[in-house]
């Protein structure tokens, strides 16, 4: 019974933490229950020290509903990766199609637990985990920084699917060959 309870608590906490992800579509982020500075920094591609500095935080303690700046001076700190600035582990060309969470029969939850319907601005790609490990940070030409957070039955080999919140955006992307950089 105790084992079942512990498993249930861990599962719920993973689900809650999976729904708290959001990319910097705006310059602020509202803290949700279960968030940490490390997780917020990772999702927004910034450092914990920058988050603390921008928000004048003296400790790592944050509270639900607290508003945090996630960009510096209203400008995103994300940059296009280059071999001299980022640790590019692998670079290759892939066939990239697009997907959305608003299709018939789609749950909107990725295989890693990210809720795409609650986080429409997040950048996620579906990958073949034999080629790109789930959870890996990548840079996709024409799409930007993303997390390898899903798999798909048709995604085998050098193919990826990029997530868009609407069908219109997904159709606009279509299918194309793009360069992808797997980052450390």
mmCIF file of C-alpha atoms in Angstrom:
data_model
loop_
_atom_site.group_PDB
_atom_site.id
_atom_site.type_symbol
_atom_site.label_atom_id
_atom_site.label_comp_id
_atom_site.label_asym_id
_atom_site.label_seq_id
_atom_site.Cartn_x
_atom_site.Cartn_y
_atom_site.Cartn_z
ATOM 1 C CA UNK A 1 0.000 0.000 0.000
ATOM 2 C CA UNK A 2 2.808 2.381 0.916
ATOM 3 C CA UNK A 3 4.582 1.648 -2.392
ATOM 4 C CA UNK A 4 1.380 2.415 -4.305
ATOM 5 C CA UNK A 5 0.931 5.693 -2.436
ATOM 6 C CA UNK A 6 4.522 6.773 -3.122
ATOM 7 C CA UNK A 7 4.136 5.876 -6.815
ATOM 8 C CA UNK A 8 0.896 7.843 -7.006
ATOM 9 C CA UNK A 9 2.472 10.917 -5.371
ATOM 10 C CA UNK A 10 5.464 10.809 -7.734
ATOM 11 C CA UNK A 11 3.186 10.415 -10.759
ATOM 12 C CA UNK A 12 1.027 13.360 -9.723
ATOM 13 C CA UNK A 13 4.054 15.556 -9.055
ATOM 14 C CA UNK A 14 5.481 14.704 -12.493
ATOM 15 C CA UNK A 15 2.174 15.538 -14.145
ATOM 16 C CA UNK A 16 1.915 18.833 -12.275
ATOM 17 C CA UNK A 17 5.496 19.760 -13.100
ATOM 18 C CA UNK A 18 4.935 18.826 -16.752
ATOM 19 C CA UNK A 19 2.052 21.273 -16.982
ATOM 20 C CA UNK A 20 4.026 24.153 -15.560
ATOM 21 C CA UNK A 21 6.271 24.603 -18.578
ATOM 22 C CA UNK A 22 5.947 27.705 -20.695
ATOM 23 C CA UNK A 23 8.324 29.406 -23.073
ATOM 24 C CA UNK A 24 9.041 33.075 -23.103
ATOM 25 C CA UNK A 25 6.319 34.267 -25.424
ATOM 26 C CA UNK A 26 6.166 37.239 -23.070
ATOM 27 C CA UNK A 27 8.793 38.807 -20.825
ATOM 28 C CA UNK A 28 7.216 37.543 -17.585
ATOM 29 C CA UNK A 29 6.354 34.146 -16.173
ATOM 30 C CA UNK A 30 3.833 33.400 -13.435
ATOM 31 C CA UNK A 31 5.176 30.840 -10.965
ATOM 32 C CA UNK A 32 3.033 27.729 -10.589
ATOM 33 C CA UNK A 33 2.928 25.258 -7.718
ATOM 34 C CA UNK A 34 5.913 22.917 -7.956
ATOM 35 C CA UNK A 35 8.094 25.292 -9.996
ATOM 36 C CA UNK A 36 11.729 25.907 -9.135
ATOM 37 C CA UNK A 37 14.136 28.580 -10.357
ATOM 38 C CA UNK A 38 16.215 25.869 -12.009
ATOM 39 C CA UNK A 39 13.237 24.506 -13.971
ATOM 40 C CA UNK A 40 12.045 27.975 -15.023
ATOM 41 C CA UNK A 41 15.575 28.933 -16.098
ATOM 42 C CA UNK A 42 15.935 25.723 -18.098
ATOM 43 C CA UNK A 43 12.607 26.168 -19.890
ATOM 44 C CA UNK A 44 13.385 29.798 -20.792
ATOM 45 C CA UNK A 45 17.036 29.163 -21.736
ATOM 46 C CA UNK A 46 18.423 31.549 -19.130
ATOM 47 C CA UNK A 47 20.614 31.058 -16.079
ATOM 48 C CA UNK A 48 19.354 30.893 -12.493
ATOM 49 C CA UNK A 49 21.714 33.744 -11.599
ATOM 50 C CA UNK A 50 20.141 35.919 -14.326
ATOM 51 C CA UNK A 51 16.642 35.118 -13.041
ATOM 52 C CA UNK A 52 17.704 36.045 -9.503
ATOM 53 C CA UNK A 53 19.385 39.244 -10.688
ATOM 54 C CA UNK A 54 16.526 40.410 -12.944
ATOM 55 C CA UNK A 55 13.989 39.755 -10.175
ATOM 56 C CA UNK A 56 16.129 41.022 -7.274
ATOM 57 C CA UNK A 57 15.882 37.649 -5.498
ATOM 58 C CA UNK A 58 18.242 37.075 -2.566
ATOM 59 C CA UNK A 59 17.421 33.352 -2.254
ATOM 60 C CA UNK A 60 16.127 30.505 -4.405
ATOM 61 C CA UNK A 61 12.692 30.691 -2.772
ATOM 62 C CA UNK A 62 9.780 31.492 -5.088
ATOM 63 C CA UNK A 63 6.027 31.368 -4.535
ATOM 64 C CA UNK A 64 3.014 30.370 -6.643
ATOM 65 C CA UNK A 65 1.471 33.311 -8.552
ATOM 66 C CA UNK A 66 4.728 35.281 -8.226
ATOM 67 C CA UNK A 67 5.610 37.121 -11.473
ATOM 68 C CA UNK A 68 9.175 36.716 -12.690
ATOM 69 C CA UNK A 69 11.030 38.492 -15.487
ATOM 70 C CA UNK A 70 12.395 35.854 -17.841
ATOM 71 C CA UNK A 71 14.129 38.136 -20.343
ATOM 72 C CA UNK A 72 16.576 40.986 -19.905
ATOM 73 C CA UNK A 73 15.316 44.508 -20.679
ATOM 74 C CA UNK A 74 12.448 43.113 -22.735
ATOM 75 C CA UNK A 75 14.848 41.406 -25.137
ATOM 76 C CA UNK A 76 15.200 37.665 -25.348
ATOM 77 C CA UNK A 77 18.602 36.370 -24.328
ATOM 78 C CA UNK A 78 18.302 33.419 -26.692
ATOM 79 C CA UNK A 79 20.847 33.361 -29.455
ATOM 80 C CA UNK A 80 21.373 31.338 -32.584
ATOM 81 C CA UNK A 81 23.840 28.636 -31.650
ATOM 82 C CA UNK A 82 27.260 28.579 -33.180
ATOM 83 C CA UNK A 83 30.137 26.238 -32.637
ATOM 84 C CA UNK A 84 32.007 28.878 -30.638
ATOM 85 C CA UNK A 85 29.121 29.861 -28.324
ATOM 86 C CA UNK A 86 27.156 26.649 -27.683
ATOM 87 C CA UNK A 87 28.204 23.085 -27.141
ATOM 88 C CA UNK A 88 26.915 21.535 -30.350
ATOM 89 C CA UNK A 89 27.163 17.774 -29.974
ATOM 90 C CA UNK A 90 25.841 16.824 -33.387
ATOM 91 C CA UNK A 91 24.575 18.678 -36.460
ATOM 92 C CA UNK A 92 22.678 17.127 -39.360
ATOM 93 C CA UNK A 93 19.828 17.663 -41.824
ATOM 94 C CA UNK A 94 16.386 16.229 -41.070
ATOM 95 C CA UNK A 95 13.004 16.083 -42.739
ATOM 96 C CA UNK A 96 10.770 18.249 -40.539
ATOM 97 C CA UNK A 97 6.989 18.137 -40.530
ATOM 98 C CA UNK A 98 4.669 19.857 -38.053
ATOM 99 C CA UNK A 99 2.123 18.710 -35.508
ATOM 100 C CA UNK A 100 -0.458 20.287 -33.242
ATOM 101 C CA UNK A 101 -2.267 19.263 -30.063
ATOM 102 C CA UNK A 102 -5.660 20.213 -31.502
ATOM 103 C CA UNK A 103 -6.312 17.211 -33.737
ATOM 104 C CA UNK A 104 -9.101 14.674 -33.292
ATOM 105 C CA UNK A 105 -7.972 12.047 -30.803
ATOM 106 C CA UNK A 106 -4.927 14.012 -29.640
ATOM 107 C CA UNK A 107 -4.533 14.213 -25.866
ATOM 108 C CA UNK A 108 -2.136 17.158 -26.021
ATOM 109 C CA UNK A 109 0.237 15.400 -23.599
ATOM 110 C CA UNK A 110 3.661 14.447 -24.959
ATOM 111 C CA UNK A 111 5.374 11.172 -24.168
ATOM 112 C CA UNK A 112 7.509 13.071 -21.629
ATOM 113 C CA UNK A 113 4.422 14.534 -19.918
ATOM 114 C CA UNK A 114 4.386 18.086 -21.333
ATOM 115 C CA UNK A 115 0.834 19.427 -21.656
ATOM 116 C CA UNK A 116 0.850 21.220 -25.005
ATOM 117 C CA UNK A 117 -2.709 22.527 -24.683
ATOM 118 C CA UNK A 118 -1.884 24.329 -21.440
ATOM 119 C CA UNK A 119 1.469 25.534 -22.791
ATOM 120 C CA UNK A 120 0.840 26.546 -26.416
ATOM 121 C CA UNK A 121 4.002 28.688 -26.644
ATOM 122 C CA UNK A 122 6.400 25.914 -25.713
ATOM 123 C CA UNK A 123 8.860 24.720 -28.347
ATOM 124 C CA UNK A 124 8.795 20.915 -28.534
ATOM 125 C CA UNK A 125 9.838 18.492 -31.224
ATOM 126 C CA UNK A 126 9.000 14.834 -31.703
ATOM 127 C CA UNK A 127 12.039 12.683 -32.430
ATOM 128 C CA UNK A 128 13.238 9.148 -32.930
ATOM 129 C CA UNK A 129 14.828 8.519 -29.504
ATOM 130 C CA UNK A 130 17.429 6.281 -31.182
ATOM 131 C CA UNK A 131 18.701 9.393 -33.006
ATOM 132 C CA UNK A 132 17.994 12.180 -30.465
ATOM 133 C CA UNK A 133 17.509 11.315 -26.799
ATOM 134 C CA UNK A 134 14.256 12.550 -25.218
ATOM 135 C CA UNK A 135 14.835 15.631 -23.055
ATOM 136 C CA UNK A 136 17.686 16.901 -25.235
ATOM 137 C CA UNK A 137 17.901 20.608 -26.024
ATOM 138 C CA UNK A 138 18.140 21.286 -29.763
ATOM 139 C CA UNK A 139 18.211 24.164 -32.185
ATOM 140 C CA UNK A 140 16.076 23.727 -35.312
ATOM 141 C CA UNK A 141 16.721 26.015 -38.277
ATOM 142 C CA UNK A 142 13.658 28.230 -38.833
ATOM 143 C CA UNK A 143 12.005 27.107 -35.553
ATOM 144 C CA UNK A 144 14.490 27.964 -32.794
ATOM 145 C CA UNK A 145 15.458 26.343 -29.524
ATOM 146 C CA UNK A 146 13.323 23.380 -28.546
ATOM 147 C CA UNK A 147 13.203 20.315 -26.348
ATOM 148 C CA UNK A 148 13.030 16.797 -27.765
ATOM 149 C CA UNK A 149 9.892 16.012 -25.782
ATOM 150 C CA UNK A 150 7.799 13.613 -27.846
ATOM 151 C CA UNK A 151 7.924 10.619 -30.151
ATOM 152 C CA UNK A 152 5.705 9.653 -33.042
ATOM 153 C CA UNK A 153 4.964 6.431 -34.868
ATOM 154 C CA UNK A 154 6.043 7.994 -38.196
ATOM 155 C CA UNK A 155 9.132 9.670 -36.736
ATOM 156 C CA UNK A 156 11.955 7.268 -37.599
ATOM 157 C CA UNK A 157 15.551 8.057 -38.415
ATOM 158 C CA UNK A 158 16.379 11.613 -39.485
ATOM 159 C CA UNK A 159 12.810 12.899 -39.209
ATOM 160 C CA UNK A 160 11.324 15.291 -36.674
ATOM 161 C CA UNK A 161 7.938 16.864 -36.008
ATOM 162 C CA UNK A 162 7.860 20.442 -34.706
ATOM 163 C CA UNK A 163 4.983 21.552 -32.466
ATOM 164 C CA UNK A 164 2.728 24.491 -33.333
ATOM 165 C CA UNK A 165 -0.287 25.572 -31.269
ATOM 166 C CA UNK A 166 -2.623 25.891 -34.275
ATOM 167 C CA UNK A 167 -3.338 23.842 -37.381
ATOM 168 C CA UNK A 168 -2.868 26.977 -39.514
ATOM 169 C CA UNK A 169 0.708 27.385 -38.235
ATOM 170 C CA UNK A 170 1.419 23.666 -38.677
ATOM 171 C CA UNK A 171 0.134 23.714 -42.275
ATOM 172 C CA UNK A 172 2.185 26.839 -42.966
ATOM 173 C CA UNK A 173 5.347 25.000 -41.817
ATOM 174 C CA UNK A 174 4.496 21.997 -44.003
ATOM 175 C CA UNK A 175 7.361 19.583 -44.579
ATOM 176 C CA UNK A 176 10.877 20.773 -45.255
ATOM 177 C CA UNK A 177 14.502 19.827 -44.874
ATOM 178 C CA UNK A 178 16.195 21.753 -42.079
ATOM 179 C CA UNK A 179 19.454 21.655 -40.176
ATOM 180 C CA UNK A 180 19.230 20.611 -36.562
ATOM 181 C CA UNK A 181 21.861 21.128 -33.875
ATOM 182 C CA UNK A 182 21.838 18.815 -30.883
ATOM 183 C CA UNK A 183 23.105 20.817 -27.924
ATOM 184 C CA UNK A 184 24.857 19.638 -24.790
#
